[in-house]
Short mmCIF file of C-alpha atoms and ligand atoms in Angstrom, two decimals:
data_model
loop_
_atom_site.label_atom_id
_atom_site.label_comp_id
_atom_site.label_asym_id
_atom_site.label_seq_id
_atom_site.Cartn_x
_atom_site.Cartn_y
_atom_site.Cartn_z
CA UNK M 156 10.08 175.67 39.67
CA UNK M 157 13.26 177.13 41.24
CA UNK M 158 12.90 178.23 44.87
CA UNK M 159 13.03 182.01 45.08
CA UNK M 160 14.87 181.90 48.38
CA UNK M 161 17.12 178.98 49.19
CA UNK M 162 18.13 179.85 52.74
CA UNK M 163 16.16 179.02 55.86
CA UNK M 164 16.51 179.52 59.59
CA UNK M 165 14.79 176.70 61.40
CA UNK M 166 16.34 177.14 64.83
CA UNK M 167 13.04 178.25 66.39
CA UNK M 168 9.39 177.49 65.73
CA UNK M 169 8.15 180.50 63.87
CA UNK M 170 5.92 181.63 61.08
CA UNK M 171 6.90 183.94 58.24
CA UNK M 172 3.98 186.35 58.41
CA UNK M 173 5.12 188.49 55.50
CA UNK M 174 5.40 185.59 53.10
CA UNK M 175 2.20 183.98 54.38
CA UNK M 176 0.34 187.19 53.65
CA UNK M 177 1.98 187.70 50.28
CA UNK M 178 1.11 184.17 49.16
CA UNK M 179 -2.28 184.07 50.91
CA UNK M 180 -1.32 181.06 53.01
CA UNK M 181 -4.21 179.28 54.74
CA UNK M 182 -4.28 176.33 57.14
CA UNK M 183 -6.79 174.44 55.02
CA UNK M 184 -6.36 172.85 51.60
CA UNK M 185 -7.87 174.15 48.36
CA UNK M 186 -9.60 171.14 46.84
CA UNK M 187 -6.84 168.59 46.16
CA UNK M 188 -4.11 171.19 46.60
CA UNK M 189 -2.31 171.10 49.93
CA UNK M 190 1.21 171.60 51.22
CA UNK M 191 1.69 167.83 51.52
CA UNK M 192 1.32 167.54 47.73
CA UNK M 193 3.38 170.66 46.96
CA UNK M 194 6.96 170.43 45.76
CA UNK M 195 7.96 173.29 48.09
CA UNK M 196 6.89 171.50 51.29
CA UNK M 197 9.53 170.25 53.72
CA UNK M 198 7.76 167.61 55.83
CA UNK M 199 8.03 167.52 59.60
CA UNK M 200 8.74 164.48 61.75
CA UNK M 201 5.57 162.71 60.66
CA UNK M 202 2.98 162.97 57.91
CA UNK M 203 0.75 165.10 60.12
CA UNK M 204 3.47 167.18 61.79
CA UNK M 205 4.05 170.81 60.95
CA UNK M 206 6.90 171.34 58.54
CA UNK M 207 8.57 174.01 56.49
CA UNK M 208 8.33 175.48 53.03
CA UNK M 209 11.21 176.22 50.69
CA UNK M 210 9.83 179.62 49.78
CA UNK M 211 8.86 180.70 53.32
CA UNK M 212 12.24 181.18 55.02
CA UNK M 213 12.22 180.65 58.76
CA UNK M 214 8.68 179.33 58.88
CA UNK M 215 8.56 176.04 60.80
CA UNK M 216 4.82 175.80 61.23
CA UNK M 217 3.56 175.02 57.75
CA UNK M 218 0.65 172.59 57.92
CA UNK M 219 0.66 169.57 55.60
CA UNK M 220 -3.01 170.42 55.04
CA UNK M 221 -2.29 174.09 54.33
CA UNK M 222 -2.23 175.85 50.98
CA UNK M 223 -0.95 179.02 49.35
CA UNK M 224 -1.00 180.57 45.89
CA UNK M 225 2.54 179.33 45.19
CA UNK M 226 1.39 175.71 45.26
CA UNK M 227 3.10 173.56 42.62
CA UNK M 228 2.30 169.88 42.32
CA UNK M 229 4.98 167.60 43.72
CA UNK M 230 6.37 165.29 41.04
S1 SF4 W 558 1.33 175.31 49.19
FE1 SF4 W 558 2.51 177.19 49.60
S2 SF4 W 558 3.00 177.10 51.81
FE2 SF4 W 558 2.38 175.05 51.17
S3 SF4 W 558 4.31 174.03 50.71
FE3 SF4 W 558 3.49 174.86 48.76
S4 SF4 W 558 4.45 176.85 48.53
FE4 SF4 W 558 4.73 176.23 50.66
#
């Protein structure tokens, strides 16, 4: 429940390839599980815009319809 890494660098659009690989990130949801319903997601400018993820430092291209194995339901 506590973010592993609390710091981010969002100055440039980028993806965190190492973390994406480690957590098996994909751009599609897994059933009802998606980044938009995950407590780690940091939404972009709109509901469909790319955003960030609290546990993927520096990654600014997380899809609201993406998914990874660290998914935790937003409360
Ligand atoms: S599903 Fe994974 S990539 Fe998406 S917001 Fe949650 S922790 Fe981040």
